[in-house]
Amino acid sequence: KAGVTQTPRYLIKTRGQQVTLSCSPISGHRSVSWYQQTPGQGLQFLFEYFSETQRNKGNFPGRFSGRQFSNSRSEMNVSTLELGDSALYLCASSLEARETQYFGPGTRLLVL
Amino acid sequence: SQQGEEDPQALSIQEGENATMNCSYKTSINNLQWYRQNSGRGLVHLILIRSNEREKHSGRLRVTLDTSKKSSSLLITASRAADTASYFCATVDYGQNFVFGPGTRLSVLP
C-alpha cells in the first residue's frame, strides 16, 4: 500500500496570507489527524477527522481549520498567517483514531 | 501540560550499548505508543502497548508499561548508528485524544 502523502513538502508564505495543505491517507484509513511540530512546543495535536466529521480538536485558534472529503483525503487551512505558524505540519492516518498512526513526511511551512 | 513526558531529554551512547528511555503520563490511558522521528521527517510507529499489557517486544525493542506508576520505558538493545533519532511516546486516552511527549534525542556514536 502507498503511504501517507502530503503536499506541498515545502512552502514559504508571508504574514497575513493563507495556506492550504493537503494529505492523502493510506487506502482504507478513515481517520486523519493533523499535528503541528515546532522546536519550542513540540508535537501538538490540531484536529482529527473521521468519515468527513471532525471528532477532536486541539487548542488552536479558529484560524486553523480543516476538512475531510468522501475519499478520506484531508486538507487543513491556516488563514491570516503569523510568524509563529512556521512549523512542520504532519498528517497521520489510521484505521481508528486510538490505533497506530501512520505519518506522512510533513509540510514545512515558513512564514516571513 | 503535556500528557507524556520523556526522560532523558537527550541520550548519547556508543554503538552496541543499550538505550533506555522513559515516559511518564498523568491520566488513564487506553494505550501508549512509541514513535521514532529522523531529523525533521515524519514519525514512524515502533510499538503499541495496551493498558492491560505489561511488556511487549519487537525485534530489538522492549517496552514496559506500569499503569500504577503511570510510566513506560522503551529499551533498544545493541544500538546501531541508524537508531540515532528522536523518540516520542504518545498516550491515547478513552476520548481518543492522542498526546505526544516532548521526545528523547538519541545519538548512537560509531
PDB file of N, CA and C in Angstrom, chain A residues 29-79:
ATOM      1  N   HIS A  29      -7.937   3.828   5.254  1.00  0.00           N
ATOM      2  CA  HIS A  29      -7.927   4.539   6.538  1.00  0.00           C
ATOM      3  C   HIS A  29      -8.943   5.677   6.496  1.00  0.00           C
ATOM      4  N   ARG A  30      -9.788   5.727   7.501  1.00  0.00           N
ATOM      5  CA  ARG A  30     -10.803   6.775   7.528  1.00  0.00           C
ATOM      6  C   ARG A  30     -10.495   7.880   8.533  1.00  0.00           C
ATOM      7  N   SER A  31      -9.527   7.635   9.408  1.00  0.00           N
ATOM      8  CA  SER A  31      -9.165   8.644  10.397  1.00  0.00           C
ATOM      9  C   SER A  31      -7.923   9.394   9.931  1.00  0.00           C
ATOM     10  N   VAL A  32      -8.006  10.703   9.921  1.00  0.00           N
ATOM     11  CA  VAL A  32      -6.867  11.544   9.556  1.00  0.00           C
ATOM     12  C   VAL A  32      -6.670  12.592  10.647  1.00  0.00           C
ATOM     13  N   SER A  33      -5.457  12.664  11.153  1.00  0.00           N
ATOM     14  CA  SER A  33      -5.129  13.635  12.197  1.00  0.00           C
ATOM     15  C   SER A  33      -4.048  14.577  11.698  1.00  0.00           C
ATOM     16  N   TRP A  34      -4.073  15.779  12.207  1.00  0.00           N
ATOM     17  CA  TRP A  34      -3.067  16.784  11.861  1.00  0.00           C
ATOM     18  C   TRP A  34      -2.348  17.243  13.118  1.00  0.00           C
ATOM     19  N   TYR A  35      -1.033  17.466  12.968  1.00  0.00           N
ATOM     20  CA  TYR A  35      -0.207  17.921  14.077  1.00  0.00           C
ATOM     21  C   TYR A  35       0.690  19.066  13.595  1.00  0.00           C
ATOM     22  N   GLN A  36       1.011  19.928  14.539  1.00  0.00           N
ATOM     23  CA  GLN A  36       1.993  20.978  14.288  1.00  0.00           C
ATOM     24  C   GLN A  36       3.216  20.670  15.135  1.00  0.00           C
ATOM     25  N   GLN A  37       4.379  20.719  14.524  1.00  0.00           N
ATOM     26  CA  GLN A  37       5.604  20.460  15.274  1.00  0.00           C
ATOM     27  C   GLN A  37       6.544  21.652  15.168  1.00  0.00           C
ATOM     28  N   THR A  38       6.901  22.192  16.317  1.00  0.00           N
ATOM     29  CA  THR A  38       7.865  23.291  16.385  1.00  0.00           C
ATOM     30  C   THR A  38       8.905  22.950  17.436  1.00  0.00           C
ATOM     31  N   PRO A  39      10.106  23.526  17.329  1.00  0.00           N
ATOM     32  CA  PRO A  39      11.154  23.243  18.338  1.00  0.00           C
ATOM     33  C   PRO A  39      10.715  23.632  19.745  1.00  0.00           C
ATOM     34  N   GLY A  40       9.950  24.696  19.859  1.00  0.00           N
ATOM     35  CA  GLY A  40       9.573  25.181  21.176  1.00  0.00           C
ATOM     36  C   GLY A  40       8.411  24.450  21.814  1.00  0.00           C
ATOM     37  N   GLN A  41       7.413  24.075  21.013  1.00  0.00           N
ATOM     38  CA  GLN A  41       6.183  23.470  21.548  1.00  0.00           C
ATOM     39  C   GLN A  41       6.090  21.967  21.301  1.00  0.00           C
ATOM     40  N   GLY A  42       6.999  21.444  20.517  1.00  0.00           N
ATOM     41  CA  GLY A  42       6.944  20.013  20.240  1.00  0.00           C
ATOM     42  C   GLY A  42       5.800  19.678  19.301  1.00  0.00           C
ATOM     43  N   LEU A  43       5.294  18.453  19.430  1.00  0.00           N
ATOM     44  CA  LEU A  43       4.203  17.966  18.587  1.00  0.00           C
ATOM     45  C   LEU A  43       2.876  18.303  19.241  1.00  0.00           C
ATOM     46  N   GLN A  44       2.087  19.100  18.568  1.00  0.00           N
ATOM     47  CA  GLN A  44       0.795  19.476  19.128  1.00  0.00           C
ATOM     48  C   GLN A  44      -0.332  19.051  18.192  1.00  0.00           C
ATOM     49  N   PHE A  45      -1.356  18.475  18.773  1.00  0.00           N
ATOM     50  CA  PHE A  45      -2.495  17.970  18.032  1.00  0.00           C
ATOM     51  C   PHE A  45      -3.370  19.127  17.557  1.00  0.00           C
ATOM     52  N   LEU A  46      -3.693  19.107  16.282  1.00  0.00           N
ATOM     53  CA  LEU A  46      -4.565  20.142  15.711  1.00  0.00           C
ATOM     54  C   LEU A  46      -6.017  19.663  15.663  1.00  0.00           C
ATOM     55  N   PHE A  47      -6.268  18.634  14.899  1.00  0.00           N
ATOM     56  CA  PHE A  47      -7.616  18.057  14.819  1.00  0.00           C
ATOM     57  C   PHE A  47      -7.573  16.682  14.175  1.00  0.00           C
ATOM     58  N   GLU A  48      -8.680  15.976  14.362  1.00  0.00           N
ATOM     59  CA  GLU A  48      -8.830  14.643  13.801  1.00  0.00           C
ATOM     60  C   GLU A  48     -10.159  14.544  13.077  1.00  0.00           C
ATOM     61  N   TYR A  49     -10.124  13.959  11.888  1.00  0.00           N
ATOM     62  CA  TYR A  49     -11.332  13.757  11.108  1.00  0.00           C
ATOM     63  C   TYR A  49     -11.559  12.269  10.898  1.00  0.00           C
ATOM     64  N   PHE A  50     -12.818  11.918  10.905  1.00  0.00           N
ATOM     65  CA  PHE A  50     -13.201  10.528  10.652  1.00  0.00           C
ATOM     66  C   PHE A  50     -14.481  10.562   9.835  1.00  0.00           C
ATOM     67  N   SER A  51     -14.453   9.932   8.681  1.00  0.00           N
ATOM     68  CA  SER A  51     -15.616   9.903   7.790  1.00  0.00           C
ATOM     69  C   SER A  51     -16.211  11.289   7.618  1.00  0.00           C
ATOM     70  N   GLU A  52     -15.369  12.239   7.267  1.00  0.00           N
ATOM     71  CA  GLU A  52     -15.749  13.619   6.918  1.00  0.00           C
ATOM     72  C   GLU A  52     -16.210  14.463   8.113  1.00  0.00           C
ATOM     73  N   THR A  53     -16.105  13.928   9.325  1.00  0.00           N
ATOM     74  CA  THR A  53     -16.540  14.669  10.511  1.00  0.00           C
ATOM     75  C   THR A  53     -15.351  14.951  11.421  1.00  0.00           C
ATOM     76  N   GLN A  54     -15.288  16.171  11.918  1.00  0.00           N
ATOM     77  CA  GLN A  54     -14.236  16.485  12.877  1.00  0.00           C
ATOM     78  C   GLN A  54     -14.622  15.905  14.225  1.00  0.00           C
ATOM     79  N   ARG A  55     -13.808  14.995  14.748  1.00  0.00           N
ATOM     80  CA  ARG A  55     -14.154  14.331  16.005  1.00  0.00           C
ATOM     81  C   ARG A  55     -13.440  14.946  17.200  1.00  0.00           C
ATOM     82  N   ASN A  56     -12.242  15.447  16.961  1.00  0.00           N
ATOM     83  CA  ASN A  56     -11.472  16.030  18.052  1.00  0.00           C
ATOM     84  C   ASN A  56     -10.748  17.263  17.554  1.00  0.00           C
ATOM     85  N   LYS A  57     -10.561  18.201  18.439  1.00  0.00           N
ATOM     86  CA  LYS A  57      -9.878  19.425  18.069  1.00  0.00           C
ATOM     87  C   LYS A  57      -8.923  19.814  19.182  1.00  0.00           C
ATOM     88  N   GLY A  58      -7.731  20.223  18.811  1.00  0.00           N
ATOM     89  CA  GLY A  58      -6.754  20.676  19.789  1.00  0.00           C
ATOM     90  C   GLY A  58      -6.967  22.134  20.134  1.00  0.00           C
ATOM     91  N   ASN A  59      -6.069  22.649  20.924  1.00  0.00           N
ATOM     92  CA  ASN A  59      -6.197  24.009  21.429  1.00  0.00           C
ATOM     93  C   ASN A  59      -5.509  25.005  20.507  1.00  0.00           C
ATOM     94  N   PHE A  60      -6.080  25.210  19.342  1.00  0.00           N
ATOM     95  CA  PHE A  60      -5.551  26.151  18.368  1.00  0.00           C
ATOM     96  C   PHE A  60      -6.627  27.167  18.017  1.00  0.00           C
ATOM     97  N   PRO A  61      -6.216  28.375  17.617  1.00  0.00           N
ATOM     98  CA  PRO A  61      -7.221  29.396  17.270  1.00  0.00           C
ATOM     99  C   PRO A  61      -8.014  29.015  16.031  1.00  0.00           C
ATOM    100  N   GLY A  62      -9.117  29.723  15.834  1.00  0.00           N
ATOM    101  CA  GLY A  62     -10.007  29.434  14.718  1.00  0.00           C
ATOM    102  C   GLY A  62      -9.387  29.653  13.354  1.00  0.00           C
ATOM    103  N   ARG A  63      -8.206  30.272  13.320  1.00  0.00           N
ATOM    104  CA  ARG A  63      -7.513  30.460  12.025  1.00  0.00           C
ATOM    105  C   ARG A  63      -7.115  29.105  11.419  1.00  0.00           C
ATOM    106  N   PHE A  64      -7.046  28.115  12.260  1.00  0.00           N
ATOM    107  CA  PHE A  64      -6.694  26.768  11.807  1.00  0.00           C
ATOM    108  C   PHE A  64      -7.990  25.990  11.591  1.00  0.00           C
ATOM    109  N   SER A  65      -8.170  25.510  10.396  1.00  0.00           N
ATOM    110  CA  SER A  65      -9.371  24.748  10.097  1.00  0.00           C
ATOM    111  C   SER A  65      -9.014  23.584   9.187  1.00  0.00           C
ATOM    112  N   GLY A  66      -9.925  22.669   9.061  1.00  0.00           N
ATOM    113  CA  GLY A  66      -9.652  21.524   8.203  1.00  0.00           C
ATOM    114  C   GLY A  66     -10.933  20.951   7.662  1.00  0.00           C
ATOM    115  N   ARG A  67     -10.767  19.996   6.797  1.00  0.00           N
ATOM    116  CA  ARG A  67     -11.926  19.257   6.307  1.00  0.00           C
ATOM    117  C   ARG A  67     -11.451  17.927   5.748  1.00  0.00           C
ATOM    118  N   GLN A  68     -12.413  17.044   5.590  1.00  0.00           N
ATOM    119  CA  GLN A  68     -12.101  15.731   5.022  1.00  0.00           C
ATOM    120  C   GLN A  68     -13.129  15.430   3.949  1.00  0.00           C
ATOM    121  N   PHE A  69     -12.652  14.879   2.883  1.00  0.00           N
ATOM    122  CA  PHE A  69     -13.526  14.583   1.756  1.00  0.00           C
ATOM    123  C   PHE A  69     -14.008  13.128   1.808  1.00  0.00           C
ATOM    124  N   SER A  70     -14.942  12.803   0.942  1.00  0.00           N
ATOM    125  CA  SER A  70     -15.534  11.458   0.974  1.00  0.00           C
ATOM    126  C   SER A  70     -14.512  10.363   0.667  1.00  0.00           C
ATOM    127  N   ASN A  71     -13.417  10.711  -0.004  1.00  0.00           N
ATOM    128  CA  ASN A  71     -12.377   9.704  -0.283  1.00  0.00           C
ATOM    129  C   ASN A  71     -11.317   9.680   0.826  1.00  0.00           C
ATOM    130  N   SER A  72     -11.612  10.330   1.943  1.00  0.00           N
ATOM    131  CA  SER A  72     -10.764  10.403   3.144  1.00  0.00           C
ATOM    132  C   SER A  72      -9.593  11.372   3.016  1.00  0.00           C
ATOM    133  N   ARG A  73      -9.355  11.904   1.846  1.00  0.00           N
ATOM    134  CA  ARG A  73      -8.319  12.933   1.730  1.00  0.00           C
ATOM    135  C   ARG A  73      -8.694  14.119   2.604  1.00  0.00           C
ATOM    136  N   SER A  74      -7.676  14.764   3.147  1.00  0.00           N
ATOM    137  CA  SER A  74      -7.956  15.861   4.074  1.00  0.00           C
ATOM    138  C   SER A  74      -7.135  17.091   3.699  1.00  0.00           C
ATOM    139  N   GLU A  75      -7.673  18.211   4.021  1.00  0.00           N
ATOM    140  CA  GLU A  75      -6.956  19.476   3.857  1.00  0.00           C
ATOM    141  C   GLU A  75      -7.007  20.240   5.164  1.00  0.00           C
ATOM    142  N   MET A  76      -5.952  21.002   5.420  1.00  0.00           N
ATOM    143  CA  MET A  76      -6.022  21.941   6.521  1.00  0.00           C
ATOM    144  C   MET A  76      -5.678  23.324   5.980  1.00  0.00           C
ATOM    145  N   ASN A  77      -6.310  24.308   6.556  1.00  0.00           N
ATOM    146  CA  ASN A  77      -6.153  25.684   6.106  1.00  0.00           C
ATOM    147  C   ASN A  77      -5.754  26.548   7.291  1.00  0.00           C
ATOM    148  N   VAL A  78      -4.805  27.420   7.037  1.00  0.00           N
ATOM    149  CA  VAL A  78      -4.442  28.406   8.048  1.00  0.00           C
ATOM    150  C   VAL A  78      -4.621  29.775   7.416  1.00  0.00           C
ATOM    151  N   SER A  79      -5.463  30.579   8.020  1.00  0.00           N
ATOM    152  CA  SER A  79      -5.700  31.914   7.476  1.00  0.00           C
ATOM    153  C   SER A  79      -4.905  32.942   8.282  1.00  0.00           C
TER     154      SER A  79
END
